[in-house]
PDB file of C-alpha atoms in Angstrom:
ATOM      1  CA  MET A 700     159.641  71.588 112.874  1.00  0.00           C
ATOM      2  CA  ASN A 701     158.324  74.233 115.295  1.00  0.00           C
ATOM      3  CA  ALA A 702     157.369  77.900 114.599  1.00  0.00           C
ATOM      4  CA  ARG A 703     160.594  79.210 116.097  1.00  0.00           C
ATOM      5  CA  HIS A 704     162.741  77.303 113.587  1.00  0.00           C
ATOM      6  CA  VAL A 705     160.543  78.411 110.662  1.00  0.00           C
ATOM      7  CA  THR A 706     160.752  82.070 111.760  1.00  0.00           C
ATOM      8  CA  LEU A 707     164.539  81.807 112.080  1.00  0.00           C
ATOM      9  CA  LYS A 708     164.834  80.363 108.575  1.00  0.00           C
ATOM     10  CA  LEU A 709     162.666  83.140 107.097  1.00  0.00           C
ATOM     11  CA  LEU A 710     164.742  85.759 108.913  1.00  0.00           C
ATOM     12  CA  VAL A 711     167.959  84.303 107.507  1.00  0.00           C
ATOM     13  CA  THR A 712     166.387  84.303 104.025  1.00  0.00           C
ATOM     14  CA  VAL A 713     165.368  87.973 104.269  1.00  0.00           C
ATOM     15  CA  VAL A 714     168.787  89.002 105.545  1.00  0.00           C
ATOM     16  CA  VAL A 715     170.576  87.114 102.755  1.00  0.00           C
ATOM     17  CA  GLY A 716     168.237  88.603 100.134  1.00  0.00           C
ATOM     18  CA  GLY A 717     168.777  92.134 101.507  1.00  0.00           C
ATOM     19  CA  VAL A 718     172.560  91.732 101.599  1.00  0.00           C
ATOM     20  CA  VAL A 719     172.578  90.477  97.991  1.00  0.00           C
ATOM     21  CA  TYR A 720     170.399  93.404  96.894  1.00  0.00           C
ATOM     22  CA  LEU A 721     172.717  95.948  98.562  1.00  0.00           C
ATOM     23  CA  LEU A 722     175.830  94.341  97.101  1.00  0.00           C
ATOM     24  CA  THR A 723     174.418  94.335  93.597  1.00  0.00           C
ATOM     25  CA  ASN A 724     173.582  98.036  93.905  1.00  0.00           C
ATOM     26  CA  VAL A 725     177.083  98.864  95.144  1.00  0.00           C
ATOM     27  CA  ILE A 726     178.859  96.754  92.526  1.00  0.00           C
ATOM     28  CA  SER A 727     176.653  97.703  89.549  1.00  0.00           C
ATOM     29  CA  THR A 728     177.312 101.046  87.830  1.00  0.00           C
ATOM     30  CA  GLU A 729     173.949 100.995  86.144  1.00  0.00           C
ATOM     31  CA  GLU A 730     170.807 102.463  87.538  1.00  0.00           C
ATOM     32  CA  ASP A 731     168.543 100.326  89.661  1.00  0.00           C
ATOM     33  CA  GLY A 732     166.870  97.680  87.597  1.00  0.00           C
ATOM     34  CA  PRO A 733     164.635  94.671  88.153  1.00  0.00           C
ATOM     35  CA  TRP A 734     167.557  92.225  87.864  1.00  0.00           C
ATOM     36  CA  GLN A 735     168.987  93.257  91.282  1.00  0.00           C
ATOM     37  CA  LEU A 736     165.681  92.492  92.927  1.00  0.00           C
ATOM     38  CA  VAL A 737     165.324  89.213  91.052  1.00  0.00           C
ATOM     39  CA  LEU A 738     168.850  88.166  92.047  1.00  0.00           C
ATOM     40  CA  SER A 739     168.296  88.965  95.721  1.00  0.00           C
ATOM     41  CA  VAL A 740     165.014  87.051  95.734  1.00  0.00           C
ATOM     42  CA  LEU A 741     166.669  84.133  93.956  1.00  0.00           C
ATOM     43  CA  CYS A 742     169.574  84.000  96.445  1.00  0.00           C
ATOM     44  CA  GLY A 743     167.180  84.248  99.359  1.00  0.00           C
ATOM     45  CA  GLY A 744     165.110  81.416  97.931  1.00  0.00           C
ATOM     46  CA  VAL A 745     168.212  79.259  97.460  1.00  0.00           C
ATOM     47  CA  VAL A 746     169.250  79.875 101.071  1.00  0.00           C
ATOM     48  CA  LEU A 747     165.748  79.048 102.303  1.00  0.00           C
ATOM     49  CA  LEU A 748     165.664  75.881 100.221  1.00  0.00           C
ATOM     50  CA  ALA A 749     169.104  74.894 101.498  1.00  0.00           C
ATOM     51  CA  GLN A 750     167.981  75.339 105.090  1.00  0.00           C
ATOM     52  CA  PHE A 751     164.937  73.147 104.533  1.00  0.00           C
ATOM     53  CA  LEU A 752     167.092  70.523 102.827  1.00  0.00           C
ATOM     54  CA  VAL A 753     169.516  70.474 105.765  1.00  0.00           C
ATOM     55  CA  SER A 754     166.605  70.115 108.190  1.00  0.00           C
ATOM     56  CA  PHE A 755     165.145  67.332 106.067  1.00  0.00           C
ATOM     57  CA  VAL A 756     168.472  65.469 106.015  1.00  0.00           C
ATOM     58  CA  ASN A 757     168.834  65.826 109.805  1.00  0.00           C
ATOM     59  CA  GLN A 758     165.325  64.538 110.308  1.00  0.00           C
ATOM     60  CA  MET A 759     166.022  61.587 108.030  1.00  0.00           C
ATOM     61  CA  HIS A 760     169.151  60.758 110.022  1.00  0.00           C
ATOM     62  CA  ALA A 761     167.187  60.998 113.257  1.00  0.00           C
ATOM     63  CA  MET A 762     164.456  58.791 111.818  1.00  0.00           C
ATOM     64  CA  ASN A 763     167.026  56.298 110.594  1.00  0.00           C
ATOM     65  CA  ASP A 764     168.617  56.120 114.053  1.00  0.00           C
ATOM     66  CA  SER A 765     165.190  55.713 115.634  1.00  0.00           C
ATOM     67  CA  VAL A 766     164.194  52.979 113.205  1.00  0.00           C
ATOM     68  CA  GLY A 767     167.539  51.251 113.749  1.00  0.00           C
ATOM     69  CA  LYS A 768     167.061  51.396 117.499  1.00  0.00           C
ATOM     70  CA  ARG A 769     163.544  50.048 117.152  1.00  0.00           C
ATOM     71  CA  PHE A 770     164.735  47.160 115.000  1.00  0.00           C
ATOM     72  CA  ALA A 771     167.500  46.447 117.505  1.00  0.00           C
ATOM     73  CA  ASP A 772     164.925  46.420 120.303  1.00  0.00           C
ATOM     74  CA  ILE A 773     162.728  44.118 118.265  1.00  0.00           C
ATOM     75  CA  GLY A 774     165.723  41.870 117.614  1.00  0.00           C
ATOM     76  CA  ARG A 775     166.549  41.672 121.301  1.00  0.00           C
ATOM     77  CA  ALA A 776     162.912  41.076 122.176  1.00  0.00           C
ATOM     78  CA  THR A 777     162.677  38.325 119.564  1.00  0.00           C
ATOM     79  CA  LYS A 778     165.839  36.696 120.849  1.00  0.00           C
ATOM     80  CA  LEU A 779     164.561  36.901 124.421  1.00  0.00           C
ATOM     81  CA  PHE A 780     161.224  35.445 123.357  1.00  0.00           C
ATOM     82  CA  ASN A 781     162.986  32.562 121.617  1.00  0.00           C
ATOM     83  CA  GLU A 782     165.035  31.894 124.753  1.00  0.00           C
ATOM     84  CA  VAL A 783     161.926  32.011 126.925  1.00  0.00           C
ATOM     85  CA  GLU A 784     160.203  29.613 124.523  1.00  0.00           C
ATOM     86  CA  LYS A 785     162.869  27.039 125.412  1.00  0.00           C
ATOM     87  CA  LEU A 786     161.697  27.351 129.014  1.00  0.00           C
ATOM     88  CA  ARG A 787     157.969  27.451 128.284  1.00  0.00           C
ATOM     89  CA  ASP A 788     157.464  24.300 130.382  1.00  0.00           C
ATOM     90  CA  ASP A 789     159.296  25.918 133.303  1.00  0.00           C
ATOM     91  CA  GLY A 790     158.353  28.890 135.456  1.00  0.00           C
ATOM     92  CA  VAL A 791     159.875  31.689 133.357  1.00  0.00           C
ATOM     93  CA  PRO A 792     156.720  32.641 131.411  1.00  0.00           C
ATOM     94  CA  ARG A 793     154.696  32.411 134.619  1.00  0.00           C
ATOM     95  CA  LEU A 794     157.235  34.604 136.395  1.00  0.00           C
ATOM     96  CA  ALA A 795     157.081  37.260 133.671  1.00  0.00           C
ATOM     97  CA  GLU A 796     153.285  37.255 133.548  1.00  0.00           C
ATOM     98  CA  ASN A 797     152.786  37.484 137.307  1.00  0.00           C
ATOM     99  CA  ALA A 798     155.586  40.017 137.790  1.00  0.00           C
ATOM    100  CA  THR A 799     153.819  42.305 135.326  1.00  0.00           C
ATOM    101  CA  LYS A 800     150.577  41.965 137.269  1.00  0.00           C
ATOM    102  CA  VAL A 801     152.252  42.659 140.613  1.00  0.00           C
ATOM    103  CA  VAL A 802     154.034  45.840 139.553  1.00  0.00           C
ATOM    104  CA  SER A 803     150.830  47.246 138.042  1.00  0.00           C
ATOM    105  CA  THR A 804     148.680  46.916 141.166  1.00  0.00           C
ATOM    106  CA  GLY A 805     148.989  47.223 144.915  1.00  0.00           C
ATOM    107  CA  PRO A 806     151.032  49.565 147.128  1.00  0.00           C
ATOM    108  CA  ARG A 807     154.495  50.901 146.295  1.00  0.00           C
ATOM    109  CA  ILE A 808     156.237  48.673 148.845  1.00  0.00           C
ATOM    110  CA  LEU A 809     154.773  45.606 147.109  1.00  0.00           C
ATOM    111  CA  HIS A 810     156.230  46.794 143.794  1.00  0.00           C
ATOM    112  CA  ASP A 811     159.637  47.396 145.393  1.00  0.00           C
ATOM    113  CA  PHE A 812     159.579  43.993 147.068  1.00  0.00           C
ATOM    114  CA  ALA A 813     158.705  42.262 143.800  1.00  0.00           C
ATOM    115  CA  ASN A 814     161.474  44.116 141.965  1.00  0.00           C
ATOM    116  CA  GLU A 815     164.030  43.195 144.622  1.00  0.00           C
ATOM    117  CA  GLU A 816     163.047  39.539 144.405  1.00  0.00           C
ATOM    118  CA  ILE A 817     163.325  39.613 140.611  1.00  0.00           C
ATOM    119  CA  ASN A 818     166.734  41.272 140.845  1.00  0.00           C
ATOM    120  CA  ARG A 819     167.879  38.704 143.404  1.00  0.00           C
ATOM    121  CA  LEU A 820     166.779  35.827 141.179  1.00  0.00           C
ATOM    122  CA  ALA A 821     168.397  37.483 138.145  1.00  0.00           C
ATOM    123  CA  GLY A 822     171.638  37.786 140.122  1.00  0.00           C
ATOM    124  CA  VAL A 823     171.583  34.079 140.985  1.00  0.00           C
ATOM    125  CA  MET A 824     170.928  33.148 137.348  1.00  0.00           C
ATOM    126  CA  GLU A 825     173.797  35.381 136.254  1.00  0.00           C
ATOM    127  CA  ASP A 826     176.120  33.730 138.791  1.00  0.00           C
ATOM    128  CA  LEU A 827     175.068  30.258 137.676  1.00  0.00           C
ATOM    129  CA  THR A 828     176.264  30.994 134.142  1.00  0.00           C
ATOM    130  CA  SER A 829     179.736  30.494 135.651  1.00  0.00           C
ATOM    131  CA  PHE A 830     178.511  27.226 137.314  1.00  0.00           C
ATOM    132  CA  SER A 831     178.578  28.624 140.858  1.00  0.00           C
ATOM    133  CA  ALA A 832     176.643  30.905 143.203  1.00  0.00           C
ATOM    134  CA  GLU A 833     176.897  32.078 146.801  1.00  0.00           C
ATOM    135  CA  THR A 834     174.540  33.433 149.432  1.00  0.00           C
ATOM    136  CA  PRO A 835     175.099  34.716 152.986  1.00  0.00           C
ATOM    137  CA  GLY A 836     174.278  32.289 155.781  1.00  0.00           C
ATOM    138  CA  GLU A 837     172.565  28.983 155.110  1.00  0.00           C
ATOM    139  CA  ASN A 838     170.013  28.735 152.328  1.00  0.00           C
ATOM    140  CA  HIS A 839     167.397  26.077 153.147  1.00  0.00           C
ATOM    141  CA  ASP A 840     165.472  26.915 149.970  1.00  0.00           C
ATOM    142  CA  TRP A 841     168.446  25.878 147.834  1.00  0.00           C
ATOM    143  CA  LEU A 842     168.808  22.711 149.892  1.00  0.00           C
ATOM    144  CA  MET A 843     165.170  21.725 149.437  1.00  0.00           C
ATOM    145  CA  THR A 844     165.167  22.567 145.726  1.00  0.00           C
ATOM    146  CA  LEU A 845     168.330  20.578 145.047  1.00  0.00           C
ATOM    147  CA  THR A 846     166.923  17.599 146.938  1.00  0.00           C
ATOM    148  CA  LYS A 847     163.765  17.683 144.811  1.00  0.00           C
ATOM    149  CA  CYS A 848     165.838  17.955 141.619  1.00  0.00           C
ATOM    150  CA  THR A 849     168.179  15.034 142.429  1.00  0.00           C
ATOM    151  CA  ARG A 850     167.868  11.974 140.222  1.00  0.00           C
ATOM    152  CA  THR A 851     170.599   9.528 141.325  1.00  0.00           C
ATOM    153  CA  SER A 852     172.495  10.280 144.548  1.00  0.00           C
ATOM    154  CA  ILE A 853     172.991  12.566 147.540  1.00  0.00           C
ATOM    155  CA  ASP A 854     176.260  12.309 149.497  1.00  0.00           C
ATOM    156  CA  ALA A 855     176.721  14.588 152.504  1.00  0.00           C
ATOM    157  CA  ILE A 856     179.247  15.293 155.235  1.00  0.00           C
ATOM    158  CA  SER A 857     178.519  17.105 158.484  1.00  0.00           C
ATOM    159  CA  THR A 858     181.555  18.179 160.454  1.00  0.00           C
ATOM    160  CA  SER A 859     179.717  19.966 163.269  1.00  0.00           C
ATOM    161  CA  VAL A 860     178.544  18.435 166.526  1.00  0.00           C
ATOM    162  CA  VAL A 861     174.961  17.584 165.686  1.00  0.00           C
ATOM    163  CA  ASP A 862     172.352  19.834 167.247  1.00  0.00           C
ATOM    164  CA  GLU A 863     169.548  17.535 168.335  1.00  0.00           C
ATOM    165  CA  ASP A 864     167.163  20.500 168.429  1.00  0.00           C
ATOM    166  CA  PHE A 865     167.572  20.956 164.688  1.00  0.00           C
ATOM    167  CA  TRP A 866     166.366  17.465 163.845  1.00  0.00           C
ATOM    168  CA  SER A 867     163.147  18.050 165.777  1.00  0.00           C
ATOM    169  CA  THR A 868     162.329  21.263 163.886  1.00  0.00           C
ATOM    170  CA  GLU A 869     159.958  21.724 160.964  1.00  0.00           C
ATOM    171  CA  PRO A 870     162.756  22.590 158.441  1.00  0.00           C
ATOM    172  CA  ALA A 871     164.529  19.334 159.348  1.00  0.00           C
ATOM    173  CA  ASN A 872     161.287  17.388 158.989  1.00  0.00           C
ATOM    174  CA  ARG A 873     160.614  18.873 155.543  1.00  0.00           C
ATOM    175  CA  TYR A 874     164.197  18.162 154.486  1.00  0.00           C
ATOM    176  CA  LEU A 875     164.143  14.523 155.638  1.00  0.00           C
ATOM    177  CA  THR A 876     160.724  14.057 154.051  1.00  0.00           C
ATOM    178  CA  ALA A 877     162.062  15.370 150.735  1.00  0.00           C
ATOM    179  CA  GLN A 878     164.973  12.937 150.960  1.00  0.00           C
ATOM    180  CA  HIS A 879     162.677  10.033 151.774  1.00  0.00           C
ATOM    181  CA  GLU A 880     160.471  10.905 148.780  1.00  0.00           C
ATOM    182  CA  ALA A 881     163.565  11.030 146.575  1.00  0.00           C
ATOM    183  CA  ILE A 882     164.529   7.533 147.747  1.00  0.00           C
ATOM    184  CA  VAL A 883     161.062   6.000 147.369  1.00  0.00           C
ATOM    185  CA  GLU A 884     159.796   7.772 144.252  1.00  0.00           C
ATOM    186  CA  ARG A 885     162.974   8.236 142.203  1.00  0.00           C
ATOM    187  CA  GLY A 886     165.313   5.569 143.577  1.00  0.00           C
ATOM    188  CA  VAL A 887     167.865   8.131 144.796  1.00  0.00           C
ATOM    189  CA  THR A 888     170.692   6.788 146.971  1.00  0.00           C
ATOM    190  CA  VAL A 889     171.167   9.020 150.011  1.00  0.00           C
ATOM    191  CA  ARG A 890     174.202   8.716 152.266  1.00  0.00           C
ATOM    192  CA  ARG A 891     174.946  10.847 155.321  1.00  0.00           C
ATOM    193  CA  LEU A 892     178.295  10.861 157.131  1.00  0.00           C
ATOM    194  CA  PHE A 893     178.594  12.545 160.530  1.00  0.00           C
ATOM    195  CA  ILE A 894     182.103  13.479 161.664  1.00  0.00           C
ATOM    196  CA  VAL A 895     182.772  13.809 165.398  1.00  0.00           C
ATOM    197  CA  LYS A 896     186.004  14.677 167.178  1.00  0.00           C
ATOM    198  CA  GLU A 897     186.051  11.735 169.611  1.00  0.00           C
ATOM    199  CA  ARG A 898     184.568   8.262 169.644  1.00  0.00           C
ATOM    200  CA  GLY A 899     182.599   9.061 172.798  1.00  0.00           C
ATOM    201  CA  GLU A 900     180.470  11.554 170.897  1.00  0.00           C
ATOM    202  CA  ARG A 901     179.055   8.834 168.661  1.00  0.00           C
ATOM    203  CA  ALA A 902     176.496   7.668 171.213  1.00  0.00           C
ATOM    204  CA  ALA A 903     174.622  10.990 171.079  1.00  0.00           C
ATOM    205  CA  LEU A 904     173.931  10.373 167.406  1.00  0.00           C
ATOM    206  CA  ALA A 905     172.299   6.973 167.900  1.00  0.00           C
ATOM    207  CA  PRO A 906     168.660   8.203 168.041  1.00  0.00           C
ATOM    208  CA  ILE A 907     169.167  10.443 165.011  1.00  0.00           C
ATOM    209  CA  CYS A 908     170.758   7.638 163.012  1.00  0.00           C
ATOM    210  CA  GLU A 909     168.013   5.227 164.022  1.00  0.00           C
ATOM    211  CA  GLU A 910     165.297   7.634 162.888  1.00  0.00           C
ATOM    212  CA  GLN A 911     166.947   8.278 159.559  1.00  0.00           C
ATOM    213  CA  ARG A 912     167.601   4.575 159.040  1.00  0.00           C
ATOM    214  CA  ASP A 913     163.849   4.042 159.345  1.00  0.00           C
ATOM    215  CA  MET A 914     163.509   6.556 156.476  1.00  0.00           C
ATOM    216  CA  ARG A 915     165.823   4.353 154.360  1.00  0.00           C
ATOM    217  CA  ILE A 916     168.741   6.773 154.688  1.00  0.00           C
ATOM    218  CA  GLN A 917     172.256   5.355 154.888  1.00  0.00           C
ATOM    219  CA  VAL A 918     174.097   6.844 157.865  1.00  0.00           C
ATOM    220  CA  ARG A 919     177.603   6.409 159.224  1.00  0.00           C
ATOM    221  CA  VAL A 920     179.627   8.174 161.881  1.00  0.00           C
ATOM    222  CA  VAL A 921     183.391   8.615 161.871  1.00  0.00           C
ATOM    223  CA  ALA A 922     185.526   9.826 164.788  1.00  0.00           C
ATOM    224  CA  LEU A 923     188.512  12.013 163.930  1.00  0.00           C
ATOM    225  CA  ASP A 924     190.614  10.734 166.841  1.00  0.00           C
ATOM    226  CA  GLN A 925     190.517   7.232 165.313  1.00  0.00           C
ATOM    227  CA  LEU A 926     191.415   8.240 161.782  1.00  0.00           C
ATOM    228  CA  PRO A 927     194.899   7.732 160.341  1.00  0.00           C
ATOM    229  CA  ALA A 928     196.944  10.915 160.003  1.00  0.00           C
ATOM    230  CA  HIS A 929     196.546  11.066 156.218  1.00  0.00           C
ATOM    231  CA  HIS A 930     192.744  11.054 156.624  1.00  0.00           C
ATOM    232  CA  ARG A 931     192.817  13.932 159.117  1.00  0.00           C
ATOM    233  CA  ARG A 932     194.904  16.234 156.944  1.00  0.00           C
ATOM    234  CA  GLY A 933     193.328  19.136 155.101  1.00  0.00           C
ATOM    235  CA  ASN A 934     190.197  21.148 155.642  1.00  0.00           C
ATOM    236  CA  VAL A 935     186.961  19.282 156.149  1.00  0.00           C
ATOM    237  CA  ILE A 936     183.893  21.418 155.488  1.00  0.00           C
ATOM    238  CA  ASP A 937     180.210  20.615 155.585  1.00  0.00           C
ATOM    239  CA  PHE A 938     179.096  19.748 152.070  1.00  0.00           C
ATOM    240  CA  ILE A 939     176.543  17.805 150.061  1.00  0.00           C
ATOM    241  CA  VAL A 940     177.107  16.505 146.533  1.00  0.00           C
ATOM    242  CA  PHE A 941     174.009  16.007 144.390  1.00  0.00           C
ATOM    243  CA  ASP A 942     174.058  13.570 141.466  1.00  0.00           C
ATOM    244  CA  GLU A 943     177.877  13.547 141.712  1.00  0.00           C
ATOM    245  CA  SER A 944     177.927  16.813 139.763  1.00  0.00           C
ATOM    246  CA  LEU A 945     176.889  19.722 141.987  1.00  0.00           C
ATOM    247  CA  SER A 946     178.036  20.580 145.499  1.00  0.00           C
ATOM    248  CA  TYR A 947     176.268  22.490 148.266  1.00  0.00           C
ATOM    249  CA  GLU A 948     178.954  23.777 150.632  1.00  0.00           C
ATOM    250  CA  ILE A 949     178.728  25.428 154.048  1.00  0.00           C
ATOM    251  CA  HIS A 950     181.660  27.728 154.811  1.00  0.00           C
ATOM    252  CA  PRO A 951     181.826  28.740 158.503  1.00  0.00           C
ATOM    253  CA  ASP A 952     183.444  31.901 159.825  1.00  0.00           C
ATOM    254  CA  GLN A 953     186.103  32.047 162.564  1.00  0.00           C
ATOM    255  CA  LEU A 954     183.452  31.545 165.261  1.00  0.00           C
ATOM    256  CA  GLY A 955     182.255  28.358 163.602  1.00  0.00           C
ATOM    257  CA  LEU A 956     178.985  29.902 162.457  1.00  0.00           C
ATOM    258  CA  ASN A 957     177.576  29.395 158.962  1.00  0.00           C
ATOM    259  CA  SER A 958     178.811  32.515 157.212  1.00  0.00           C
ATOM    260  CA  ARG A 959     177.984  31.606 153.607  1.00  0.00           C
ATOM    261  CA  THR A 960     176.585  28.885 151.384  1.00  0.00           C
ATOM    262  CA  ALA A 961     177.923  28.076 147.926  1.00  0.00           C
ATOM    263  CA  VAL A 962     176.673  25.834 145.134  1.00  0.00           C
ATOM    264  CA  ASN A 963     179.201  24.717 142.566  1.00  0.00           C
ATOM    265  CA  ALA A 964     178.964  22.620 139.411  1.00  0.00           C
ATOM    266  CA  ARG A 965     182.607  22.909 138.339  1.00  0.00           C
ATOM    267  CA  ARG A 966     183.894  19.389 137.877  1.00  0.00           C
ATOM    268  CA  GLU A 967     187.412  20.201 139.061  1.00  0.00           C
ATOM    269  CA  LEU A 968     185.973  21.371 142.393  1.00  0.00           C
ATOM    270  CA  VAL A 969     183.251  18.765 142.852  1.00  0.00           C
ATOM    271  CA  GLN A 970     185.373  15.685 142.189  1.00  0.00           C
ATOM    272  CA  PRO A 971     187.763  16.261 145.153  1.00  0.00           C
ATOM    273  CA  LEU A 972     184.731  16.470 147.459  1.00  0.00           C
ATOM    274  CA  LEU A 973     183.432  13.174 146.106  1.00  0.00           C
ATOM    275  CA  ARG A 974     186.821  11.508 146.657  1.00  0.00           C
ATOM    276  CA  ARG A 975     186.964  12.923 150.185  1.00  0.00           C
ATOM    277  CA  PHE A 976     183.493  11.586 150.952  1.00  0.00           C
ATOM    278  CA  GLU A 977     184.290   8.094 149.685  1.00  0.00           C
ATOM    279  CA  GLN A 978     187.542   8.068 151.664  1.00  0.00           C
ATOM    280  CA  LEU A 979     185.824   8.960 154.937  1.00  0.00           C
ATOM    281  CA  TRP A 980     182.817   6.761 154.212  1.00  0.00           C
ATOM    282  CA  GLU A 981     185.086   3.730 153.961  1.00  0.00           C
ATOM    283  CA  ALA A 982     187.026   4.843 157.056  1.00  0.00           C
ATOM    284  CA  ALA A 983     183.747   5.000 159.010  1.00  0.00           C
ATOM    285  CA  GLU A 984     182.995   1.396 158.039  1.00  0.00           C
ATOM    286  CA  GLU A 985     186.439   0.316 159.242  1.00  0.00           C
ATOM    287  CA  GLN A 986     185.886   2.077 162.567  1.00  0.00           C
ATOM    288  CA  GLN A 987     182.792  -0.024 163.159  1.00  0.00           C
ATOM    289  CA  LEU A 988     184.942  -3.117 163.506  1.00  0.00           C
ATOM    290  CA  SER A 989     186.355  -3.879 166.946  1.00  0.00           C
ATOM    291  CA  MET A 990     190.062  -4.346 167.605  1.00  0.00           C
ATOM    292  CA  ASN A 991     189.769  -8.124 167.201  1.00  0.00           C
ATOM    293  CA  GLY A 992     188.098  -7.755 163.843  1.00  0.00           C
ATOM    294  CA  LEU A 993     184.564  -8.551 165.018  1.00  0.00           C
ATOM    295  CA  PRO A 994     181.666  -6.206 164.330  1.00  0.00           C
ATOM    296  CA  ASP A 995     180.595  -3.831 167.085  1.00  0.00           C
ATOM    297  CA  PRO A 996     176.853  -4.689 167.453  1.00  0.00           C
ATOM    298  CA  ASP A 997     175.849  -1.348 168.964  1.00  0.00           C
ATOM    299  CA  SER A 998     177.657   0.603 166.262  1.00  0.00           C
ATOM    300  CA  LEU A 999     176.189  -1.514 163.500  1.00  0.00           C
ATOM    301  CA  ARG A1000     172.689  -1.225 164.921  1.00  0.00           C
ATOM    302  CA  SER A1001     172.553   2.522 165.495  1.00  0.00           C
ATOM    303  CA  LEU A1002     175.235   4.105 163.331  1.00  0.00           C
ATOM    304  CA  THR A1003     174.851   2.338 160.002  1.00  0.00           C
ATOM    305  CA  ASN A1004     172.123   1.889 157.491  1.00  0.00           C
ATOM    306  CA  SER A1005     172.032   0.277 154.113  1.00  0.00           C
ATOM    307  CA  THR A1006     169.363   2.509 152.649  1.00  0.00           C
ATOM    308  CA  GLY A1007     169.993   6.075 153.450  1.00  0.00           C
ATOM    309  CA  SER A1008     170.267   9.861 153.211  1.00  0.00           C
ATOM    310  CA  THR A1009     172.705  12.656 153.508  1.00  0.00           C
ATOM    311  CA  GLY A1010     172.913  15.621 155.828  1.00  0.00           C
ATOM    312  CA  THR A1011     174.970  17.983 157.875  1.00  0.00           C
ATOM    313  CA  GLY A1012     172.835  18.803 160.854  1.00  0.00           C
ATOM    314  CA  PRO A1013     171.943  22.443 161.301  1.00  0.00           C
ATOM    315  CA  ALA A1014     174.515  23.489 158.729  1.00  0.00           C
ATOM    316  CA  GLY A1015     173.852  21.332 155.728  1.00  0.00           C
ATOM    317  CA  ALA A1016     171.859  18.299 156.931  1.00  0.00           C
TER     318      ALA A1016
END
């Protein structure tokens, strides 16, 4: 309680005491006596005491609200700590510790950058609570992370004409290396299906398929012009399905460029992609047989592989 409030209370007390003293003198027919003064002092004291009691009650309410808020904060902090404890073997504690260090040192732009990265990651985590997330363009980081996390299978479709320049780049090398490690170290089955418009485009894929076959990646190529009508119906997008439970999808814009990437773990959306892959995978095997039913040696040598990987070229590899 500051001096201003105390002075105001004393002023109110004096005024009340003076008013009571005047009223008692007006009402009483007797001469002035000590009882009028005693009564005015008593009333003033009661008013002063009442003011202090009201202030005390207000302060108690404020303290109660503050304590309640503090306990609520402690409750939330405890709950958060318990949740983080579940992830103590993951990077969450390390993220929190290092984020605190970053924002306490260095230039302002470093702090802002760190905060933006934390907010971006928090946004992705929030999206993943609904089993899906999106990002503009193509996200190679997601692709690499999902490949490293895969335990059983990778099935991919690439619908674009393969850009040979992509497969000679460092990102492609890192991606294929990660797939090869998944095959060798964890026994992951990797299948890649390239889709071309015409059969004549298959030859351009031979060196790429040969290289990936050497990395124990299963590769097939299917030509749309040789597919039955019921196989050609519907939209065919670039996608990869990891462990038959999560899809990585490339959605192009009207110019055919990669406009956005989506990951999805909703079963009702992933299962149709798996069925589509199996349908086209079998169709690609049928296309490798010649019209008389004999195998096409060139196709079998360069376009198939019994050990393989999955990719979508520059879009999804």
